[in-house]
XYZ file of C-alpha atoms in Angstrom:
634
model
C 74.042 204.929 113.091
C 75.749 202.117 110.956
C 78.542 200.766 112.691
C 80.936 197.493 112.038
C 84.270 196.309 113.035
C 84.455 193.515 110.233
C 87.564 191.029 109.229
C 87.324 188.460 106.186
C 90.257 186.610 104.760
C 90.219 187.138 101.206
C 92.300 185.523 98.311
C 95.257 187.843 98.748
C 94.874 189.802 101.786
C 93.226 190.033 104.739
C 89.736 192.806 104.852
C 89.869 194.952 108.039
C 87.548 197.508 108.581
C 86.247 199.556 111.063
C 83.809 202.939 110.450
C 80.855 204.250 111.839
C 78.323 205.773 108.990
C 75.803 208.339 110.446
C 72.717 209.674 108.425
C 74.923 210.808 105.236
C 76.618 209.148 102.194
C 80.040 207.395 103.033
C 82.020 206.192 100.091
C 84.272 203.572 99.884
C 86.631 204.451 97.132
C 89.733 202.268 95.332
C 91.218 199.968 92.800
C 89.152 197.496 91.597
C 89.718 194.080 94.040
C 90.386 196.179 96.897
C 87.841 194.586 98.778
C 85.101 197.038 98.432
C 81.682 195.100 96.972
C 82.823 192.540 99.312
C 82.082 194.965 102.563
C 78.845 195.709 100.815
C 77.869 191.899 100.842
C 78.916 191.200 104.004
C 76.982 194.213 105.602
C 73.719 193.307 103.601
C 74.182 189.633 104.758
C 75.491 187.865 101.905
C 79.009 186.937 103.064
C 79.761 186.062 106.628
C 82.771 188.101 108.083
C 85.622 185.518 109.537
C 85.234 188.007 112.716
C 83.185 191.259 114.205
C 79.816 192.772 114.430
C 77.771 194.917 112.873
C 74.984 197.377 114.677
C 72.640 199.617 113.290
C 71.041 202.211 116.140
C 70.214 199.588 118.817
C 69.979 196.372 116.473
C 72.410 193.547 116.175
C 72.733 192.755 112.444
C 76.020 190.600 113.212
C 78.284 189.484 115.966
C 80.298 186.393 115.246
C 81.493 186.119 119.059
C 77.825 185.990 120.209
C 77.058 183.648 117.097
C 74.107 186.257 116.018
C 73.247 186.559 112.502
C 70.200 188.637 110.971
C 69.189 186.865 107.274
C 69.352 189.302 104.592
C 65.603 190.184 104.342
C 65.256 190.934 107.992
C 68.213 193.799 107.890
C 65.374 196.212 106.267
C 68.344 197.371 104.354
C 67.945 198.842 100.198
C 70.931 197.457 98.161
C 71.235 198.831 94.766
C 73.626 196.085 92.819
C 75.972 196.910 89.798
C 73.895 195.347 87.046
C 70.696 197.501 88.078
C 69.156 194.202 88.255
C 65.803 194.904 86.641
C 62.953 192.345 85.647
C 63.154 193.174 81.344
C 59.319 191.584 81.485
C 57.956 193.649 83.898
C 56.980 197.913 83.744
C 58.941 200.015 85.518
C 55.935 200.631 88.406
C 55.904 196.920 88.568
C 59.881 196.049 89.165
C 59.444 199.231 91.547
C 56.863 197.782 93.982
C 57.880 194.028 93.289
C 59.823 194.086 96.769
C 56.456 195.248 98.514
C 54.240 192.703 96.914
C 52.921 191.742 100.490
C 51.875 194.859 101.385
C 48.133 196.033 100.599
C 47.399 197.263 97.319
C 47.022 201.138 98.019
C 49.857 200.861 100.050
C 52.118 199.440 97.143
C 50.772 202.154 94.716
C 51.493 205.019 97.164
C 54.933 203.618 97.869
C 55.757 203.509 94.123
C 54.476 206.411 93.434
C 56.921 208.286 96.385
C 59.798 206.640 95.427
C 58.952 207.261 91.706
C 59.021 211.161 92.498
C 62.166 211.071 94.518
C 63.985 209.570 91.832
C 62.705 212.077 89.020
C 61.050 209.041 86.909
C 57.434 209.198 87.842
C 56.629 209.690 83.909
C 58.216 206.275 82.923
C 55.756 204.301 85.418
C 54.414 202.054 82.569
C 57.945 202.132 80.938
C 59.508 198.326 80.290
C 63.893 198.658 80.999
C 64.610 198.152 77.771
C 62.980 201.511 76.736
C 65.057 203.586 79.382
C 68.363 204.711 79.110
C 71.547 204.020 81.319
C 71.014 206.503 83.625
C 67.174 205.975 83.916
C 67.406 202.467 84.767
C 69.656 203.345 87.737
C 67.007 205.343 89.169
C 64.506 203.212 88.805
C 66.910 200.637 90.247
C 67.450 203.274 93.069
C 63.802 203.300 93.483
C 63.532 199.900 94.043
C 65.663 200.193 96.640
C 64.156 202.985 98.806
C 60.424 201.694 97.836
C 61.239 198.993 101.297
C 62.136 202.058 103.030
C 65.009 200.825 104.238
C 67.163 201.646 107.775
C 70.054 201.906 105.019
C 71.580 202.176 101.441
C 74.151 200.269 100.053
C 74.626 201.063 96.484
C 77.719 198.676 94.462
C 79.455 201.406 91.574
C 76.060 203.012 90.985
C 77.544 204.663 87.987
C 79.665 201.776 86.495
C 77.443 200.991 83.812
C 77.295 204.214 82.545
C 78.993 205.627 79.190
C 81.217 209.097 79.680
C 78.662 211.302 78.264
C 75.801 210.800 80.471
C 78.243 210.124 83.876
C 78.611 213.369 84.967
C 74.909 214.441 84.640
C 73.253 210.973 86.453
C 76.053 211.461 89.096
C 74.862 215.191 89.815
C 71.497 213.688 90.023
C 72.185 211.069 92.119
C 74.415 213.248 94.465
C 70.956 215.481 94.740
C 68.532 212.657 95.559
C 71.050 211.014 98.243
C 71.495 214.380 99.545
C 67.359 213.985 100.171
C 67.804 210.502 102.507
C 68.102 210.927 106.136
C 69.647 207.223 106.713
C 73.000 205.837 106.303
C 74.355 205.236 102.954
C 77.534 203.312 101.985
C 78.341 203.722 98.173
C 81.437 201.936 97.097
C 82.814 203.057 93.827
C 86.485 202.966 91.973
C 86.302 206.466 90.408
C 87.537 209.318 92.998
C 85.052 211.720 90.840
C 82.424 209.750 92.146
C 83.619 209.495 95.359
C 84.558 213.636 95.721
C 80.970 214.285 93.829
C 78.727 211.697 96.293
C 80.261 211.693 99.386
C 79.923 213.345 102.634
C 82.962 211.920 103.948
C 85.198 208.999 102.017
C 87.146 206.539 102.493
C 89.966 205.430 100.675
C 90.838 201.549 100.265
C 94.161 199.797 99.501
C 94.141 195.902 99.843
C 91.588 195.532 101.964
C 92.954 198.242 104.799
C 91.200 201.658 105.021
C 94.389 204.296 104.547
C 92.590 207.211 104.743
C 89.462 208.686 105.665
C 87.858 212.141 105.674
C 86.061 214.465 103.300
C 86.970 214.906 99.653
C 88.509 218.436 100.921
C 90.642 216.987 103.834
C 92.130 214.124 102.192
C 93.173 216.336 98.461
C 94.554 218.818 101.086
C 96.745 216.400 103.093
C 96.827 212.834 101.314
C 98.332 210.315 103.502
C 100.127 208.377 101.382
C 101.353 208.637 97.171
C 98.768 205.995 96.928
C 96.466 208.248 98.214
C 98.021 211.424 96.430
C 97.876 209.723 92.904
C 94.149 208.239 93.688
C 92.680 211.397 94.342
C 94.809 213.434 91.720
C 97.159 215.781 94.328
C 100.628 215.607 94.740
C 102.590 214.082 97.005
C 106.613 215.152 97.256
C 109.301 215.257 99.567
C 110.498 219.284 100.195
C 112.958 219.855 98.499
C 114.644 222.384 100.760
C 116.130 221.629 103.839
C 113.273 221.218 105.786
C 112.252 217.927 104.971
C 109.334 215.973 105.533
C 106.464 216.696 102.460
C 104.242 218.514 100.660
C 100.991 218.335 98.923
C 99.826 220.540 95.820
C 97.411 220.921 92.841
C 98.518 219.708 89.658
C 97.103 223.207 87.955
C 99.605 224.547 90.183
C 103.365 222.981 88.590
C 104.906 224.725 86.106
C 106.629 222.640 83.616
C 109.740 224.319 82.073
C 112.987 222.737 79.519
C 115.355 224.411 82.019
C 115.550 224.828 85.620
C 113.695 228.195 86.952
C 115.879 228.270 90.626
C 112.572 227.730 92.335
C 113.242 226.437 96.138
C 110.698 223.618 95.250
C 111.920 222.439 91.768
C 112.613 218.689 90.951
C 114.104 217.101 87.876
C 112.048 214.448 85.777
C 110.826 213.128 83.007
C 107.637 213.418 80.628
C 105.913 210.507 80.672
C 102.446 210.729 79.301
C 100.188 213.493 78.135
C 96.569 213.442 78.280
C 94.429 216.199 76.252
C 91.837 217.655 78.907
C 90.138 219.991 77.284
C 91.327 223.637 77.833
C 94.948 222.118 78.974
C 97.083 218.299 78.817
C 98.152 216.579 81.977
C 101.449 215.713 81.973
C 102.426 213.006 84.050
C 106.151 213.180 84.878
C 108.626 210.774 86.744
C 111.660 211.976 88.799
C 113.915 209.993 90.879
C 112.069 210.692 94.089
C 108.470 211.825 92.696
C 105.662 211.295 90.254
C 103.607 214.258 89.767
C 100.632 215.576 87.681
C 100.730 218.819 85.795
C 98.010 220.792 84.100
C 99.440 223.023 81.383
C 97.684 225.043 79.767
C 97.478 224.572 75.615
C 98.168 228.007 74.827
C 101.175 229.005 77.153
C 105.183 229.157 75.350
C 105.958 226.371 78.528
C 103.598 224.144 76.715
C 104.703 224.710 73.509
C 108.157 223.473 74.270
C 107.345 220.725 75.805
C 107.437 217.149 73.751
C 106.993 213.546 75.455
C 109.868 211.477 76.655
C 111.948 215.183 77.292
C 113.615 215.935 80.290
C 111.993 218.808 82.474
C 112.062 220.985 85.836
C 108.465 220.925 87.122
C 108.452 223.517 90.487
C 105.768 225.163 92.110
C 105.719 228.204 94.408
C 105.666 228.171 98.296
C 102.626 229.803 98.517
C 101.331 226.513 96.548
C 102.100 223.979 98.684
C 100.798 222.285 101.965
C 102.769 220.254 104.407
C 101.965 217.431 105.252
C 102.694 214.874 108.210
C 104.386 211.572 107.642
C 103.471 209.440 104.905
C 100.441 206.682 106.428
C 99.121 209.301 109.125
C 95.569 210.755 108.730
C 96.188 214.554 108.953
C 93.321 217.002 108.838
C 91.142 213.856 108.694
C 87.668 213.875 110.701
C 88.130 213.113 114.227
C 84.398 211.214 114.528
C 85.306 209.220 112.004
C 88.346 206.915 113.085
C 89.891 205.711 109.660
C 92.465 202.683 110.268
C 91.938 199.842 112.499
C 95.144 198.319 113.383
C 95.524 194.511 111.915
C 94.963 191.842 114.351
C 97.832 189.494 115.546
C 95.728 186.642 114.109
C 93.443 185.364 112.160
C 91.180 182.901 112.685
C 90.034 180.420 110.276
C 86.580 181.007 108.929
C 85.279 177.676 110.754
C 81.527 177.414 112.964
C 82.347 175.406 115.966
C 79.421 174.127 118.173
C 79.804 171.936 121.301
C 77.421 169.660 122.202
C 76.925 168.873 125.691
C 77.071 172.057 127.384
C 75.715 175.698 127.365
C 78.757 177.216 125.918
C 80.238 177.129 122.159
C 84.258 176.369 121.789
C 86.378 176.935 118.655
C 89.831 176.022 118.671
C 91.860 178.013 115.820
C 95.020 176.378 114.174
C 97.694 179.411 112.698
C 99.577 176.870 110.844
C 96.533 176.353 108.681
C 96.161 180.111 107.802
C 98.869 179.651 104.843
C 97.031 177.032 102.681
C 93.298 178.422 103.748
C 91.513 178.803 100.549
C 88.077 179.795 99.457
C 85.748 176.411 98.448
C 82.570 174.459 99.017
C 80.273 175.992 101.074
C 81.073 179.330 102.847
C 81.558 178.995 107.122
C 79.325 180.838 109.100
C 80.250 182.220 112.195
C 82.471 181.473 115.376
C 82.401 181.907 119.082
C 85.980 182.258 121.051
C 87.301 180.259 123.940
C 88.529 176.556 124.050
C 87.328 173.598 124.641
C 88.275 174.391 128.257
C 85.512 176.840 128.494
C 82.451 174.028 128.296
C 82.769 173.261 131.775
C 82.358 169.792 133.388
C 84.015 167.590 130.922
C 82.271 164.590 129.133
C 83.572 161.158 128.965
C 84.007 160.900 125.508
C 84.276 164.138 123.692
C 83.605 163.287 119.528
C 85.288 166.029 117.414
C 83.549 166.141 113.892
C 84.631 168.401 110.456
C 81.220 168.850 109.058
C 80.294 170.282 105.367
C 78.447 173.439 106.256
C 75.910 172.378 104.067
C 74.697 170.413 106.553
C 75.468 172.743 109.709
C 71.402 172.548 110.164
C 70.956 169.216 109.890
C 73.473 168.266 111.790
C 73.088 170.198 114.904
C 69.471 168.636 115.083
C 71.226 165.290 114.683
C 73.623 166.198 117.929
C 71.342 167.149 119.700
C 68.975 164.763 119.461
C 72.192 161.800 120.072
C 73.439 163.415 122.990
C 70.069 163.159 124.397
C 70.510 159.509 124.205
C 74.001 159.603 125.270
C 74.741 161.946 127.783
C 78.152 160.976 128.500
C 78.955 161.966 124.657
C 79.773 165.529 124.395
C 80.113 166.740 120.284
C 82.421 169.188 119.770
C 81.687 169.970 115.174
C 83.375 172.647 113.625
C 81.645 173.453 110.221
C 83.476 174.751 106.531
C 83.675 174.012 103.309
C 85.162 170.451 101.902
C 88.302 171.848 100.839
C 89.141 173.335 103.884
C 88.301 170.487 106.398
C 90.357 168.218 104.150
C 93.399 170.554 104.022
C 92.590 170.589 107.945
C 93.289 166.449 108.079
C 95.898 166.426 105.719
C 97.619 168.477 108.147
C 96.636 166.564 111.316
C 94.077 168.370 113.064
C 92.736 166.453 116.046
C 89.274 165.006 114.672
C 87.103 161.912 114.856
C 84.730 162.431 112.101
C 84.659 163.633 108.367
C 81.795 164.928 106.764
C 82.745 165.506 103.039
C 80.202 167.148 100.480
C 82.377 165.786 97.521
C 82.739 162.282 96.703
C 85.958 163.324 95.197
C 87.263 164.751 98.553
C 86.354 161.342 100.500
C 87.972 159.021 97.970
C 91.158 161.402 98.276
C 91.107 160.958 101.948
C 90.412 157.017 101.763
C 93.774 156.964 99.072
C 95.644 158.942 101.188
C 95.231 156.625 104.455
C 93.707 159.288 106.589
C 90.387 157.344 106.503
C 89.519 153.578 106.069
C 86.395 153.675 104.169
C 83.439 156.162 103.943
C 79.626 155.599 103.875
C 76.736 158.003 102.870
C 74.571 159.258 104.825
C 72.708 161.850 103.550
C 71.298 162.531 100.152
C 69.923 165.493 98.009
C 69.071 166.708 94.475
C 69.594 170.056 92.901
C 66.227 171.994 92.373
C 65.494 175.683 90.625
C 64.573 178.588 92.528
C 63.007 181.751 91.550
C 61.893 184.621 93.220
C 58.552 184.600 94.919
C 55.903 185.459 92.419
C 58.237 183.678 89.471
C 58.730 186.772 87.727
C 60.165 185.933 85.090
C 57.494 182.784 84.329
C 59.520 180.512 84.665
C 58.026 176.817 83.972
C 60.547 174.242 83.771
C 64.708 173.131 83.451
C 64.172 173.690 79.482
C 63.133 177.273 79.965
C 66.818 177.859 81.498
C 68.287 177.229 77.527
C 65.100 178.676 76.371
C 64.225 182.017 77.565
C 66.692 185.438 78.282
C 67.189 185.182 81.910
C 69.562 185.900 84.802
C 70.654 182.526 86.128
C 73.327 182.058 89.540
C 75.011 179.116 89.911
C 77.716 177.565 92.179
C 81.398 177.564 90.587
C 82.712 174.215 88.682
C 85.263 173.495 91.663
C 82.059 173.108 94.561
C 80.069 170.106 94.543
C 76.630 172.038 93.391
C 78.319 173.802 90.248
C 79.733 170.373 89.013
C 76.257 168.742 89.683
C 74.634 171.663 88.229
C 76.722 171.689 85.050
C 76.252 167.504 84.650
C 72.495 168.514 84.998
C 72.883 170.515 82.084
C 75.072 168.050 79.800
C 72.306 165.285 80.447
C 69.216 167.469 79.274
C 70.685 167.571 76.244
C 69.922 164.311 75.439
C 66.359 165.809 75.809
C 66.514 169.467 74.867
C 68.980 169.273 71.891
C 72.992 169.587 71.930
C 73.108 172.973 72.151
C 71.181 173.015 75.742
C 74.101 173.726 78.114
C 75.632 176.348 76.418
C 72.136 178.144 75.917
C 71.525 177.989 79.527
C 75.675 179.099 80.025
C 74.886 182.521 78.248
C 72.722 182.618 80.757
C 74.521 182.813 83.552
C 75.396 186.021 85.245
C 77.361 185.088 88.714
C 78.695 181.579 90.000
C 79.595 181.813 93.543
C 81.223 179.423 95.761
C 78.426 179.132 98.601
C 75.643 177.652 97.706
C 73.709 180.004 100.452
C 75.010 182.994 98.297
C 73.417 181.901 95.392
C 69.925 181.023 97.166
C 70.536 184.494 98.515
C 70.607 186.046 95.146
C 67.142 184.644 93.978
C 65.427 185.820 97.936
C 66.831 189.539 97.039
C 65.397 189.418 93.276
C 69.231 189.988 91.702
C 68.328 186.622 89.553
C 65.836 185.206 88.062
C 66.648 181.776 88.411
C 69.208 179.791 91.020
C 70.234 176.037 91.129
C 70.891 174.840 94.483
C 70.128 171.797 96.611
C 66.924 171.236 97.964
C 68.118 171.210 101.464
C 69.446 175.115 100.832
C 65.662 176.293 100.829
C 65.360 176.364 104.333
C 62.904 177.588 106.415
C 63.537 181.451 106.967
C 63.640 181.826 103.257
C 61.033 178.872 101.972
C 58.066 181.857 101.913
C 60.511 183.958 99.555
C 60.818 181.829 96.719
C 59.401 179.147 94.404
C 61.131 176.160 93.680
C 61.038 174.348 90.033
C 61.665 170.658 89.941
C 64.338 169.386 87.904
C 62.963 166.133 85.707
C 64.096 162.973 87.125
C 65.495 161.796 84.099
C 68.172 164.542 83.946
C 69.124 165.036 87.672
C 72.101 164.100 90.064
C 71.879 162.701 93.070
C 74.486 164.395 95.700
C 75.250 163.230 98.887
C 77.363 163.909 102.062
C 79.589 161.290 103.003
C 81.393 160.436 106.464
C 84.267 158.708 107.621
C 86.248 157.559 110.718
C 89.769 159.149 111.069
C 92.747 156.953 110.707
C 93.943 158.736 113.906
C 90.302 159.394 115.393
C 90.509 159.429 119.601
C 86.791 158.592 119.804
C 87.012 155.793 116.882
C 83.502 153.471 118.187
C 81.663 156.472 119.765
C 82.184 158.567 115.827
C 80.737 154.920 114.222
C 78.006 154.976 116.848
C 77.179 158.415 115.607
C 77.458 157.321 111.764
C 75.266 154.356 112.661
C 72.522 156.574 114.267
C 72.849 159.258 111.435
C 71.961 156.025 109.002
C 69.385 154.750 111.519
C 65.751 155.149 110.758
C 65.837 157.902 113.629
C 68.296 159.953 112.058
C 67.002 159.487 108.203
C 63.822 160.627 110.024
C 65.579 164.021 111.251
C 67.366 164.752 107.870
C 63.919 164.537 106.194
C 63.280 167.250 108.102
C 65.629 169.579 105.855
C 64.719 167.959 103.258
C 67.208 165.215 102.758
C 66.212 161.956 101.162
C 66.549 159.150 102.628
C 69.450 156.639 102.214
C 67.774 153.395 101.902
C 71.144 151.367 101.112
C 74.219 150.178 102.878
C 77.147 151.092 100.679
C 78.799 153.728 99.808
């Protein structure tokens, strides 16, 4: 059993969620943005959820109030990603087994070879992708998947890729071979066919908010909402008797007529649109009070006096129709599978919070904040609840620091290691990207410390009098990373502009994307002007967490990342290869930290700059791969 209870505050809603996924296919279904590939990356491990857990059978995969968090590798979960995500170089036995390259040769071959026959492609084992067809490549992509044997399937619009004509024969296909699993699936997909043709129970998604859930059956039968009604193709319409309340119905069953028939279930409206649908058009019509669907068939005198833009009386019989509770219930909907979670009073701000000093984490969450929060740097990672109240016998001098996440590692070792020497300094850091700690500062939140991981972000702070001055203390460069193995053969930065490849990086507004692309511009003086936009074409997903994009190269979805150094760390350092970047060419980045204007702790946050800048503490940082900082300026 797959179970979650996940919250993540997205661009322009809140995601809530809450379902429990047994050994069948559950499909998240709705409008593109609704939140749905997000809920796949979060439960694979890719995006942290601002708040809940995730369990599968006995196993913790995530539970932000304990502060547990299973990597992506160590879920044992098969992800199947929109693109397919197939090595062009390698044969199709070869990109199949590439995710069980550890595993003893006959071992490998009789894995392939299973998930080869499960698929239906065992006769295109020496195949390369660009000899297979839409729909092939999606099994072998499948294939990939289930060669791990994974505890569960997420696949991300399995059938996206795919042209009309072969849709509806790769979706029977992969309808059978799901059908074959025996562990939970979670297929997320915009198309309702989909949904209705893979499912074994759905569930339908509006801004981030599940508003309906059951089986393809239930929810056409009794739709809980228009949105609903129009998504899955039924209508929804008030009676229009005296009874009130509404009814659903089939769109085959309206009958479209110039004048009204007398019918107790008859409404005035307009024709719209008309679709040709093979034997019959849809006619999509607009009342006052409804929009319906109607399927009229091409040969009938109603159809034949019936033009677009006309005014009609669509009714349909009381034998027809099915009531239906109020509008945002789930009617008829499966009782094991609860489909709504109610929103929480609050959110809290995606922000890891760590107190030194005691055995107990504190996070203190600020609602005013909640209005300007805004996706940017590095991604937070995790929470635990309570207040500072919670950490028992208080310290005399309690440093509050706003830390880059990028160096959440780092500088827990460095916390720990000062509050060893000082144990009547307690350090309370709460970790998230730049963008959001400044916007934190700007707005007054209590703090000692600043930690930017943008230059830019320090100087604003300096110019805006909420700091004095700023000093470095930790440095890095951007490096490559491929997947383990270097599949692609990969050799060096010029290969990037090169060679056809799949390259993440971070966005231009995070400090690794605008290193990354100033990378770029100088090996140009070396590789020829047109070197940054080769490697550009290149580029199939910028993300704003660094992590994510490391993540991305571990799970073989690129062949090629850019990152920092210090975001190879040691859970994934066995799982890929890094590729220097020429000294000549690279940036150096840094993280930079500050005294607040307003700071309660002002010496006891410079004695904790000094010691971060001290031999000791360059020492520690070296340790994640930080180099030193040998000067004394900025």
């Amino acid at each position: 059993m797959l179970a979650f209870e996940i919250t993540k505050q997205l661009r322009d809603f809140t995601l809530t969620l809450s379902l429990e996924v047994g050994s069948e296919t559950y499909v998240l279904v709705g409008h593109s943005g609704c939140g749905k590939s997000t809920t796949l990356q979060i439960l694979a491990g890719l995006v942290r959820p601002d708040e809940g857990h995730i369990t599968l059978g006995s196993r913790v995969l995530e539970d932000t109030r304990q502060r547990r968090y299973t990597y992506p590798e160590d879920r044992h979960v098969g992800y199947l990603v929109q693109s397919y995500a197939l090595f062009p170089h390698l044969s199709v036995t070869d990109n199949v087994a590439y995710g069980i390259s550890r595993l003893p040769h006959d071992e490998q071959r009789s894995r392939v070879e299973d998930a080869l026959q499960l698929v239906g492609v065992r006769h295109l084992a020496s195949t390369r992708p660009g000899e297979l067809s839409g729909g092939e490549q999606q099994r072998v992509a499948l294939a990939r998947a289930l060669v791990r044997r994974p505890e569960f399937l997420l696949l991300d619009e399995p059938l996206s890729a795919l042209d009309i004509s072969t849709r509806a024969r790769v979706r029977a296909e992969l309808a059978a071979i799901l059908g074959e699993l025996d562990i939970p699936t979670v297929v997320v997909t915009h198309d309702y066919e989909d949904a209705r043709m893979l499912g074994d129970h759905i569930a339908v998604m509006q801004r981030g908010q599940i508003v309906q859930t059951g089986t393809a059956a239930q929810i056409a039968r009794s739709p809980a909402s228009p949105f609903v009604a129009m998504f899955t193709g039924t209508n929804l319409a008030p009676r229009a008797d005296r009874e009130g309340g509404s009814i659903a119905f089939d769109p085959w069953r309206v009958r479209v007529t110039p004048h009204p028939t007398g019918a107790a279930h008859e409404w005035a409206a307009q024709v719209r649109d008309v679709a040709r649908m093979g034997a019959f058009d849809r006619l999509r019509l607009e009342g006052h009070t409804v929009s319906l669907l109607a399927d009229v068939p091409l040969d009938t005198a109603d159809r034949r006096a019936i033009e677009p833009h006309q005014q009609v009386y669509a009714s349909v019989s009381a034998e027809d129709i099915r009531p239906v509770a109020a509008a945002g219930s789930t009617a008829d909907s499966d009782p094991d599978h609860n489909g709504t979670p109610e929103r929480p009073d609050h959110m809290p701000l995606p922000l890891g919070r760590r107190g030194r000093g005691s055995t107990k984490r504190a996070v203190t969450l600020a609602a005013s904040l909640l209005a300007t929060l805004f996706v940017g740097g590095y991604a937070a990672f995790g929470w635990a609840p309570g207040t500072p109240g919670d950490a028992g016998t208080q310290a005399e001098a309690e440093v509050t620091a706003l830390v880059a996440s990028n160096m959440t590692d780092a500088f827990d070792a460095l916390a720990d290691r000062y509050t060893e020497r000082h144990p009547d300094t307690r350090i309370e850091a709460s970790y998230a990207g730049t963008q959001i700690l400044f916007t934190q500062i700007q707005q007054g939140a209590p703090a000692d410390l600043f930690i930017s991981a943008d230059r830019d972000y320090a100087e604003r702070a300096a110019n805006n009098g909420l700091i004095d001055d700023f000093t470095t203390v930790a440095k890095m460069k951007p490096v490559i990373v491929v997947p383990q193995g270097n599949p692609a053969n990969l050799d060096s930065l010029a290969d990037l502009g090169e060679q056809s490849l799949k390259l993440v990086i971070g966005v231009n507004t995070v400090p690794i994307g605008k290193y990354t692309r100033q990378v770029l511009h100088n090996a140009e003086h070396g590789y020829g002007n047109d070197f940054y936009h080769n490697v550009m074409r290149n580029v199939v997903s910028t993300d704003t967490d660094t992590k994510q994009v490391t993540q991305k190269a571990v799970i073989g979805a690129a062949d090629a990342a850019i990152v920092y150094r210090t975001d190879v760390t040691p859970s994934i350092a066995d799982k890929v290869d890094i590729i220097a970047i020429p000294q000549r060419y690279n940036e150096t980045a840094g993280n930079y930290a500050a005294v607040l204007g307003d700071a309660d702790h002002p010496e006891q946050a410079r004695q904790l700059i000094k010691f971060m800048r001290s031999p000791k503490g360059q020492q520690i940082m070296s340790e994640f791969h930080y180099e030193p900082v040998r000067d004394t300026t900025r």
